[in-house]
PDB file of C-alpha atoms in Angstrom:
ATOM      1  CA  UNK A   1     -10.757 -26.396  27.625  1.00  0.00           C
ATOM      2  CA  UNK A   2     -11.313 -22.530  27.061  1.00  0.00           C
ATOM      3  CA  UNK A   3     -10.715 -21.113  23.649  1.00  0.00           C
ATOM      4  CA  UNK A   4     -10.310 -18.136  21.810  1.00  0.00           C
ATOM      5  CA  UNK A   5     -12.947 -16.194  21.103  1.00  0.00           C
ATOM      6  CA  UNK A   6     -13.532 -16.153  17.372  1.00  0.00           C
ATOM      7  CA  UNK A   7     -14.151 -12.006  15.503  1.00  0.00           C
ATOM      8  CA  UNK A   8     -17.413 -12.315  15.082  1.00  0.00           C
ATOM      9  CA  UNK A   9     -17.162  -9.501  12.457  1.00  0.00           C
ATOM     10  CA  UNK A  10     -17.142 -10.685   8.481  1.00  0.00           C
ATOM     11  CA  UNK A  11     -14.905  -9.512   5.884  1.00  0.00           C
ATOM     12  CA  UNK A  12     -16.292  -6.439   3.947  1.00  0.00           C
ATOM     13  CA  UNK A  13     -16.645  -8.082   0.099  1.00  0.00           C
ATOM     14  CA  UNK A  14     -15.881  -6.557  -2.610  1.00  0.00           C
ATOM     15  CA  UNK A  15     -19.991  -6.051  -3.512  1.00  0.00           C
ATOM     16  CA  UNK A  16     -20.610  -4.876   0.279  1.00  0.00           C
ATOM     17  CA  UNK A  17     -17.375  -2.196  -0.278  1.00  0.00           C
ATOM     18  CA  UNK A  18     -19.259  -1.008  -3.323  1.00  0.00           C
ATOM     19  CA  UNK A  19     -22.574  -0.353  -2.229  1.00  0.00           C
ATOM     20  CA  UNK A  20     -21.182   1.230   1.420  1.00  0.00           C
ATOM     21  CA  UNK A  21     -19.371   3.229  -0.755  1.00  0.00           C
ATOM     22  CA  UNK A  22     -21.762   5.426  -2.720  1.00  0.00           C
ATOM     23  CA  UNK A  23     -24.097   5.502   0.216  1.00  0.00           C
ATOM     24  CA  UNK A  24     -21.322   7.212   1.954  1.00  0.00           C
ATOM     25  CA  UNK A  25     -20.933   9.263  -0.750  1.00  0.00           C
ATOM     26  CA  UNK A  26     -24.613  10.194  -1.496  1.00  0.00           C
ATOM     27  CA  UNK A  27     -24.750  11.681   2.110  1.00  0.00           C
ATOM     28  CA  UNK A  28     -21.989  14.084   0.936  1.00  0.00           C
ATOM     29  CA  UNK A  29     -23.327  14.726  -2.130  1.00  0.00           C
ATOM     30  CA  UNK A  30     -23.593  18.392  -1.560  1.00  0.00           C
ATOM     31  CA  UNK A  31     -20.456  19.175  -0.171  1.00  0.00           C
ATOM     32  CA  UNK A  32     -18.286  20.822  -3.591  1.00  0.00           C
ATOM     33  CA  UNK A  33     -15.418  18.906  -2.388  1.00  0.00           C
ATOM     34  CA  UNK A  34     -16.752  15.802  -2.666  1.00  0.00           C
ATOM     35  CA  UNK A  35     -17.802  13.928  -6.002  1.00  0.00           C
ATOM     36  CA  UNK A  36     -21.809  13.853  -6.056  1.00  0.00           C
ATOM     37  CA  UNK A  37     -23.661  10.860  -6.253  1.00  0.00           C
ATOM     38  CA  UNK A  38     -27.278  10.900  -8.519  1.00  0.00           C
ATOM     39  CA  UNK A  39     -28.251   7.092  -7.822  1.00  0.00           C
ATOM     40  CA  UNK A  40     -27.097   4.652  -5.889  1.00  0.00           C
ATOM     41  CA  UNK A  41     -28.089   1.085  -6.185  1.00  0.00           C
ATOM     42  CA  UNK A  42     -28.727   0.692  -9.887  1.00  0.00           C
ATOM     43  CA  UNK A  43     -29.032  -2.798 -11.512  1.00  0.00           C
ATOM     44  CA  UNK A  44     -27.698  -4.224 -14.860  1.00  0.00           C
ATOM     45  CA  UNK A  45     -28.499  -7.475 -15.067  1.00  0.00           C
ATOM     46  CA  UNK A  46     -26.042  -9.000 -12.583  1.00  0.00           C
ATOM     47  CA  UNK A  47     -23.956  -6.295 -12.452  1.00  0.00           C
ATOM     48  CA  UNK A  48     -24.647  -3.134  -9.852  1.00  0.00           C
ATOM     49  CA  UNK A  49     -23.521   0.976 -10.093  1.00  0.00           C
ATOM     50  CA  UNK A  50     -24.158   4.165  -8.902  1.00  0.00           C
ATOM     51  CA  UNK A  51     -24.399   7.164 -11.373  1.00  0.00           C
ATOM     52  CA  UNK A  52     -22.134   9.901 -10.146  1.00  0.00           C
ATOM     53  CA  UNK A  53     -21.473  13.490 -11.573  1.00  0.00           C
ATOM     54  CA  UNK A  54     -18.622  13.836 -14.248  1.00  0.00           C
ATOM     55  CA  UNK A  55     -15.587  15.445 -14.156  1.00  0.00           C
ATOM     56  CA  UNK A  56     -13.812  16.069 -16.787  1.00  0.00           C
ATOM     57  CA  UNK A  57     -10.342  16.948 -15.574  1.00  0.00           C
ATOM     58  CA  UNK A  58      -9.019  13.603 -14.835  1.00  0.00           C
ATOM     59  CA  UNK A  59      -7.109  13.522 -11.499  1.00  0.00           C
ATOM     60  CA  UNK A  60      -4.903  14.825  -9.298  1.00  0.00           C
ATOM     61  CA  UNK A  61      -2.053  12.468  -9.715  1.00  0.00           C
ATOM     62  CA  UNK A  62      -2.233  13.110 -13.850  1.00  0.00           C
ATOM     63  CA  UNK A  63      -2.840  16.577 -13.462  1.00  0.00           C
ATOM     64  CA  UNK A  64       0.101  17.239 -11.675  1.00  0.00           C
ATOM     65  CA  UNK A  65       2.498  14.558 -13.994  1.00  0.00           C
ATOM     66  CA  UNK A  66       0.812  16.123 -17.199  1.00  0.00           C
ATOM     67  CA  UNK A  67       2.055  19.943 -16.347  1.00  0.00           C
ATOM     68  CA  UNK A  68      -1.926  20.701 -16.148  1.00  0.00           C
ATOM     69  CA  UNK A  69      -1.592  21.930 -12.319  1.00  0.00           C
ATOM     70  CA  UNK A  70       1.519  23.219 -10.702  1.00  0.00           C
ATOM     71  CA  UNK A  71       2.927  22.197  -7.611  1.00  0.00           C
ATOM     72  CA  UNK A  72       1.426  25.614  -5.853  1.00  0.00           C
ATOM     73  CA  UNK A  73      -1.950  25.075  -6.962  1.00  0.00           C
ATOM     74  CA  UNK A  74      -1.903  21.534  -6.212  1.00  0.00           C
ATOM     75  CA  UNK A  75      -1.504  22.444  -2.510  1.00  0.00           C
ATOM     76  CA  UNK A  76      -4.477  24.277  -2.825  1.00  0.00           C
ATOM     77  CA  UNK A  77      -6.070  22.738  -3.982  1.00  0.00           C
ATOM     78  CA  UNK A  78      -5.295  19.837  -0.795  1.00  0.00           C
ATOM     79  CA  UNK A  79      -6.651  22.467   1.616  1.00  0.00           C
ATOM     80  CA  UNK A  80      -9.908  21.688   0.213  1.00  0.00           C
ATOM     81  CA  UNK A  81      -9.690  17.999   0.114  1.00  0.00           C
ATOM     82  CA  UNK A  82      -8.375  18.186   3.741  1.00  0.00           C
ATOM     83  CA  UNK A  83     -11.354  19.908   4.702  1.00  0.00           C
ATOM     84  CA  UNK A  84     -13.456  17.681   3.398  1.00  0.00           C
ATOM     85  CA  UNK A  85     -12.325  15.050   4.880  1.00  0.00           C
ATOM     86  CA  UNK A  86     -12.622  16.294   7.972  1.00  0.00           C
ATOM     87  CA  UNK A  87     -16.102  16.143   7.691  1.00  0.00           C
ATOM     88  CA  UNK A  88     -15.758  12.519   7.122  1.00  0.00           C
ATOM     89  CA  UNK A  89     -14.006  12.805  10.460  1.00  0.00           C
ATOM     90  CA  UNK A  90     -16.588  14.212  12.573  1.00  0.00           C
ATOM     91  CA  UNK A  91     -19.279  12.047  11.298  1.00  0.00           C
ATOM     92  CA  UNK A  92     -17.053   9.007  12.320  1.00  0.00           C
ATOM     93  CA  UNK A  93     -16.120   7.800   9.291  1.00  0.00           C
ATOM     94  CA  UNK A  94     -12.150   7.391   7.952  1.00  0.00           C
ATOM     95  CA  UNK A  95     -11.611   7.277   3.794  1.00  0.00           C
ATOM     96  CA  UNK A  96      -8.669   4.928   4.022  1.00  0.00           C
ATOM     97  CA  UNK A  97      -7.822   5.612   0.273  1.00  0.00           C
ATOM     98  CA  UNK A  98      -6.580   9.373  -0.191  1.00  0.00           C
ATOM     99  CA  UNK A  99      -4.251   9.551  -2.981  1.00  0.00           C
ATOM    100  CA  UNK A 100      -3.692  11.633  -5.826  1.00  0.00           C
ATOM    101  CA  UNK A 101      -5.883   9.311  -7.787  1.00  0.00           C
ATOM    102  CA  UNK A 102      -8.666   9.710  -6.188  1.00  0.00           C
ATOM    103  CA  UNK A 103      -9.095  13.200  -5.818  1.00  0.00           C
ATOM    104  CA  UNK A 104     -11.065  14.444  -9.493  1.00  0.00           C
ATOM    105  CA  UNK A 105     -10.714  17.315 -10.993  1.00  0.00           C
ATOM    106  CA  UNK A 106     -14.092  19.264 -12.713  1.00  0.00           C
ATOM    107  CA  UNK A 107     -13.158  20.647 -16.167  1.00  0.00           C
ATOM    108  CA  UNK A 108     -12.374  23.964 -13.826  1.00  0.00           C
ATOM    109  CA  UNK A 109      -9.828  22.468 -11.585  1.00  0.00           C
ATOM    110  CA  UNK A 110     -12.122  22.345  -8.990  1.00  0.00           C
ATOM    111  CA  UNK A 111     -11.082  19.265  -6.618  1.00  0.00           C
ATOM    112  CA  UNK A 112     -13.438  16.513  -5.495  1.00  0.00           C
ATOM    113  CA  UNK A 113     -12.716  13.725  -3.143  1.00  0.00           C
ATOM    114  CA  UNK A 114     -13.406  10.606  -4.473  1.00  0.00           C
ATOM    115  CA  UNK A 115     -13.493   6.625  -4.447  1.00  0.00           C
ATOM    116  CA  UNK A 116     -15.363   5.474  -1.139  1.00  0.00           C
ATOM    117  CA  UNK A 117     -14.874   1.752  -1.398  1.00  0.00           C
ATOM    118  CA  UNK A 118     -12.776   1.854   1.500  1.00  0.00           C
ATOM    119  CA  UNK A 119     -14.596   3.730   3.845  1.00  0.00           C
ATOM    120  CA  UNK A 120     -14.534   2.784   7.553  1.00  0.00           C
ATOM    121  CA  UNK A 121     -17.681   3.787   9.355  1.00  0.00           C
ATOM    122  CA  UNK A 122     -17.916   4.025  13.540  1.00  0.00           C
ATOM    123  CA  UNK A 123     -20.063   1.136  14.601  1.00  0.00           C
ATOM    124  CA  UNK A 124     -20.925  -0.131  10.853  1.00  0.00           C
ATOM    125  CA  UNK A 125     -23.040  -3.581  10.717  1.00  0.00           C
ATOM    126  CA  UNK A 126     -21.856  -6.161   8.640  1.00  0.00           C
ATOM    127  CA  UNK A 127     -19.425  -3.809   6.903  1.00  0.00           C
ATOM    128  CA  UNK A 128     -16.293  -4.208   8.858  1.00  0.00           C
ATOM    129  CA  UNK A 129     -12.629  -5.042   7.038  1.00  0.00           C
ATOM    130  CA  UNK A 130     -11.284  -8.006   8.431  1.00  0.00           C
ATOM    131  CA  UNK A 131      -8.774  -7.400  10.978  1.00  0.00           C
ATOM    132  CA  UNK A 132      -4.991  -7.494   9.834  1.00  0.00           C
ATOM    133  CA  UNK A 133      -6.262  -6.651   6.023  1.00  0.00           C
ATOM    134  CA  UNK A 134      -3.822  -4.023   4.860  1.00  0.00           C
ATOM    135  CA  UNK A 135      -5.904  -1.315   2.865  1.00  0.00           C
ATOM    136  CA  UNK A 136      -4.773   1.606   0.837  1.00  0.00           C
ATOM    137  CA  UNK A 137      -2.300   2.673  -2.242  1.00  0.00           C
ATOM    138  CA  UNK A 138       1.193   1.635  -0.761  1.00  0.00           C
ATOM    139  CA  UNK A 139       2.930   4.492  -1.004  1.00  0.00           C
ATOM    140  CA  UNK A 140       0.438   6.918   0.576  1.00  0.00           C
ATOM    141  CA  UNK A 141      -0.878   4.681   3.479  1.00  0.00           C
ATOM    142  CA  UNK A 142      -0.098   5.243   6.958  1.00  0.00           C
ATOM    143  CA  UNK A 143       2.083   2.476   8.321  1.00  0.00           C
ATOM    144  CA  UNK A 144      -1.038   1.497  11.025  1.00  0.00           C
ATOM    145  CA  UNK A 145      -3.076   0.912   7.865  1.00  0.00           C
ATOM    146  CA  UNK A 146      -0.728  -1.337   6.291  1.00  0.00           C
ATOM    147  CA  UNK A 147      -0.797  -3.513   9.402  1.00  0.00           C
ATOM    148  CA  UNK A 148      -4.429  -3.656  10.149  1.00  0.00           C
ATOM    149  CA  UNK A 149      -6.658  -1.700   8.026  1.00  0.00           C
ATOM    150  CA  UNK A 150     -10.323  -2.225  10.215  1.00  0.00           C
ATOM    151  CA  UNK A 151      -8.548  -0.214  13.508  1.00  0.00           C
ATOM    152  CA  UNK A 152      -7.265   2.903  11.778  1.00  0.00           C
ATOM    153  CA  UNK A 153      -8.459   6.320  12.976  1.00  0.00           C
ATOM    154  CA  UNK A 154      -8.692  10.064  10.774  1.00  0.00           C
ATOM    155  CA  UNK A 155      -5.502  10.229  11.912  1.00  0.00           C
ATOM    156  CA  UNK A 156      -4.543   7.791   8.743  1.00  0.00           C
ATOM    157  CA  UNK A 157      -6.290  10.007   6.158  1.00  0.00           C
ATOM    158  CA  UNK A 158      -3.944  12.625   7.815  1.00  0.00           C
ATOM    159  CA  UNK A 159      -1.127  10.363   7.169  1.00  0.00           C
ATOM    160  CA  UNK A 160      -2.559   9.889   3.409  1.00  0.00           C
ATOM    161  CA  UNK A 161      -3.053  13.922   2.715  1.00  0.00           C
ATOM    162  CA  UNK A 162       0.277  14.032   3.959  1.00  0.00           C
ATOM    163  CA  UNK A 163       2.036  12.140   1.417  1.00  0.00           C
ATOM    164  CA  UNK A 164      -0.347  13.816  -1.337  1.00  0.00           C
ATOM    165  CA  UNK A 165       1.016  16.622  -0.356  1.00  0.00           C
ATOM    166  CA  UNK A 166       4.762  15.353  -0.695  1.00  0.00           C
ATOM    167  CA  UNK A 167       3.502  14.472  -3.804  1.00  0.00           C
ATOM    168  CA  UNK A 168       2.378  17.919  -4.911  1.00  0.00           C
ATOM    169  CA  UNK A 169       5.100  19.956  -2.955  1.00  0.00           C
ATOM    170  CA  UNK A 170       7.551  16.691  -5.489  1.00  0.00           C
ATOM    171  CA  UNK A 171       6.122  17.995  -8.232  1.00  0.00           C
ATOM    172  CA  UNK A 172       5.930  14.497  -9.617  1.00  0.00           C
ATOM    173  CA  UNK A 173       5.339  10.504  -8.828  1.00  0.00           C
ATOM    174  CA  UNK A 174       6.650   9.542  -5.389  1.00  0.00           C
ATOM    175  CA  UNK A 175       9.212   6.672  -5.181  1.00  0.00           C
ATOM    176  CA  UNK A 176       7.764   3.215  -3.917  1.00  0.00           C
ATOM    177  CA  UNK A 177      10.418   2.944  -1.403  1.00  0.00           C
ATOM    178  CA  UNK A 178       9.068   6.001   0.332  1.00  0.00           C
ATOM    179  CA  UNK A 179       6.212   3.234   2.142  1.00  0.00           C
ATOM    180  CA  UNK A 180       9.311   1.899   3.488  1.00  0.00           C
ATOM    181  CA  UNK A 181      12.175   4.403   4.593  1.00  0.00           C
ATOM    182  CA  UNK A 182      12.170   6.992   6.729  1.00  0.00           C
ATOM    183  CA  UNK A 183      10.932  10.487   5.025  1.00  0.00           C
ATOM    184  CA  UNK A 184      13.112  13.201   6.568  1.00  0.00           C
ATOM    185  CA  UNK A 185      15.662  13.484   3.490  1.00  0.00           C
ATOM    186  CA  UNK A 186      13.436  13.172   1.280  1.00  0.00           C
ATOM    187  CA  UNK A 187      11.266  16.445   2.845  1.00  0.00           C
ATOM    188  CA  UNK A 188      14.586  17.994   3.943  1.00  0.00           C
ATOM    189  CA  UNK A 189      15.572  17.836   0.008  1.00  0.00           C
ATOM    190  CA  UNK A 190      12.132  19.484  -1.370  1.00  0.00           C
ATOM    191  CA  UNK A 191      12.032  23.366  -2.962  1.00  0.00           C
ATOM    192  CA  UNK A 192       9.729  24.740  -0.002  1.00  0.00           C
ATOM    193  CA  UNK A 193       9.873  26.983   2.676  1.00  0.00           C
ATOM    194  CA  UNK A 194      11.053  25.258   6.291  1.00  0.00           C
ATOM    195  CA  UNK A 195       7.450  25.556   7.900  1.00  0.00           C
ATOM    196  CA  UNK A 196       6.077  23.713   4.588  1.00  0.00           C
ATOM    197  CA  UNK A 197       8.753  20.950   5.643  1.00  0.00           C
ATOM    198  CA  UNK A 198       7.619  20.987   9.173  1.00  0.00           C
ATOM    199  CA  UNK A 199       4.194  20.369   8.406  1.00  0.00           C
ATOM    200  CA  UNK A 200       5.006  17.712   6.275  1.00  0.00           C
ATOM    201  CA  UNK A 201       6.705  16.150   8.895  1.00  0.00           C
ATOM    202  CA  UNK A 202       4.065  16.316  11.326  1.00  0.00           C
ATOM    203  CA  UNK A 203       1.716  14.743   9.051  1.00  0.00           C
ATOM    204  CA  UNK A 204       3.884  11.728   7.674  1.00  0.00           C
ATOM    205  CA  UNK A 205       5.211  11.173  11.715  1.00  0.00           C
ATOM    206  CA  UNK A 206       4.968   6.742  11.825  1.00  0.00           C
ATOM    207  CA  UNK A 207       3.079   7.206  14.979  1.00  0.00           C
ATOM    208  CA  UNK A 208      -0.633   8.446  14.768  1.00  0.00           C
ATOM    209  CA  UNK A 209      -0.855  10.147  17.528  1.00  0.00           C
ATOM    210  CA  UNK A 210       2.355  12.544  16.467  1.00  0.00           C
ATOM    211  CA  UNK A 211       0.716  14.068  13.821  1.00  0.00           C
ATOM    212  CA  UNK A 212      -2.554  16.073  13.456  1.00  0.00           C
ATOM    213  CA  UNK A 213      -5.497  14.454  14.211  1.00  0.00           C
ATOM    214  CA  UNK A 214      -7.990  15.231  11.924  1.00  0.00           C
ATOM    215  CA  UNK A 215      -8.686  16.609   8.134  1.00  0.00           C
ATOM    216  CA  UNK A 216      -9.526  19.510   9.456  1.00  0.00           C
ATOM    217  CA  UNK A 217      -6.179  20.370  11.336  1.00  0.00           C
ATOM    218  CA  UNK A 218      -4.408  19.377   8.630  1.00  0.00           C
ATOM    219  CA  UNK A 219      -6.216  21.514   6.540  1.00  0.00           C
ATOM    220  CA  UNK A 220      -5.135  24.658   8.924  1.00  0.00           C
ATOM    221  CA  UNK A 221      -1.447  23.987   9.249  1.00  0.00           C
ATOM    222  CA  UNK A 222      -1.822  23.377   5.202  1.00  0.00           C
ATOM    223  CA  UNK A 223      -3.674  26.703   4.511  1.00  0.00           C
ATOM    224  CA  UNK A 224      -1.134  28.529   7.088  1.00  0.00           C
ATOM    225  CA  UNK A 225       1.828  27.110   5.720  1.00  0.00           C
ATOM    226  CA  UNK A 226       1.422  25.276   2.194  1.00  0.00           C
ATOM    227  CA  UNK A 227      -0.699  27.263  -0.099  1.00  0.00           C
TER     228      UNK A 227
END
């Protein structure tokens, strides 16, 4: 009697996120977007790290709440992080984790893109997410990521920018039922021009393949119409 075949692919741990991680990271470790890495694979005893640069101005997400960055300069300063990203994109590799949080600020308010854990890379060994595993902060992952987290494509990092930039164009912490409800009011209600809006709306569309594809898009319509 025939049976289903059995994914032959094994959950990512949290160790194996880790260590994927900062190598993804060292191999962007030039790019002034992205937060360098110095070593990777370091050993304590039984724990493990990775030395990366410091940055001393915090976040994104407490920038903006603490009056540090205004909601102008925060969209900005997203062109940048979009960009970035989409050089994730074209070396086949999706983030899965953009949110305020993780993009760090240097003591100049110079963004960096940040936390790797998540990182999905085309045609990884042994480093897949298991399939259905939702991945991502709530509130800023596309819906396709909260269903099944080892499928997604760039276009959920678009999804993610997205809602950081609701958050910056808010001027302050988004609700949690915006994972939930439908966005339009919410942009329709925000102090920006109608082409920011539509942008917005692009981005945060529930299907992926209604909104822009890449980073790198985004980070056109964003420069064009956000910042």
């Amino acid at each position: 009697k025939p049976t289903a075949a059995r994914n032959s692919r094994k959950p990512c741990r949290p160790r194996c996120r880790f260590r994927r991680g900062a190598r993804e990271l060292s191999k962007l470790r030039d790019h002034p977007h992205v937060v360098s890495v110095h070593e990777v694979g370091g050993l304590d005893g039984p724990l493990e790290y990775f030395v990366m640069e410091y940055l001393a101005g915090g976040d994104l997400y407490h920038a903006l709440c603490g009056c540090r960055v205004a909601s102008e300069r925060a969209l900005e300063m997203l062109v940048d992080v979009a960009r970035a990203a989409g050089v994730l994109h074209q070396n086949g590799v999706v983030h899965r984790d953009i949110c305020p949080a993780n993009i760090l600020l240097t003591g100049d308010l110079v963004p960096k893109l940040g936390d790797f854990d998540l990182v999905r890379v085309d045609q990884s060994i042994g480093g897949a997410t298991a399939t259905g595993q939702a991945l991502g902060k709530l509130v800023y992952a596309a819906p396709e990521a909260l269903r099944d987290g080892a499928t997604v494509t760039p276009a959920a990092d678009v999804y993610s920018l997205g809602k950081t930039a609701l958050f910056a164009a808010h001027g302050a912490e988004l609700p949690d039922e915006l994972a939930f409800i439908g966005l339009g009011p919410f942009i329709n209600q925000l102090p920006c021009r109608a082409e920011v809006k539509a942008m917005l709306t692009r981005a945060l569309q529930p299907q992926a393949a209604q909104r822009y594809a890449t980073g790198a898009e985004f980070a056109e319509a964003l420069s064009a119409y956000g910042a």
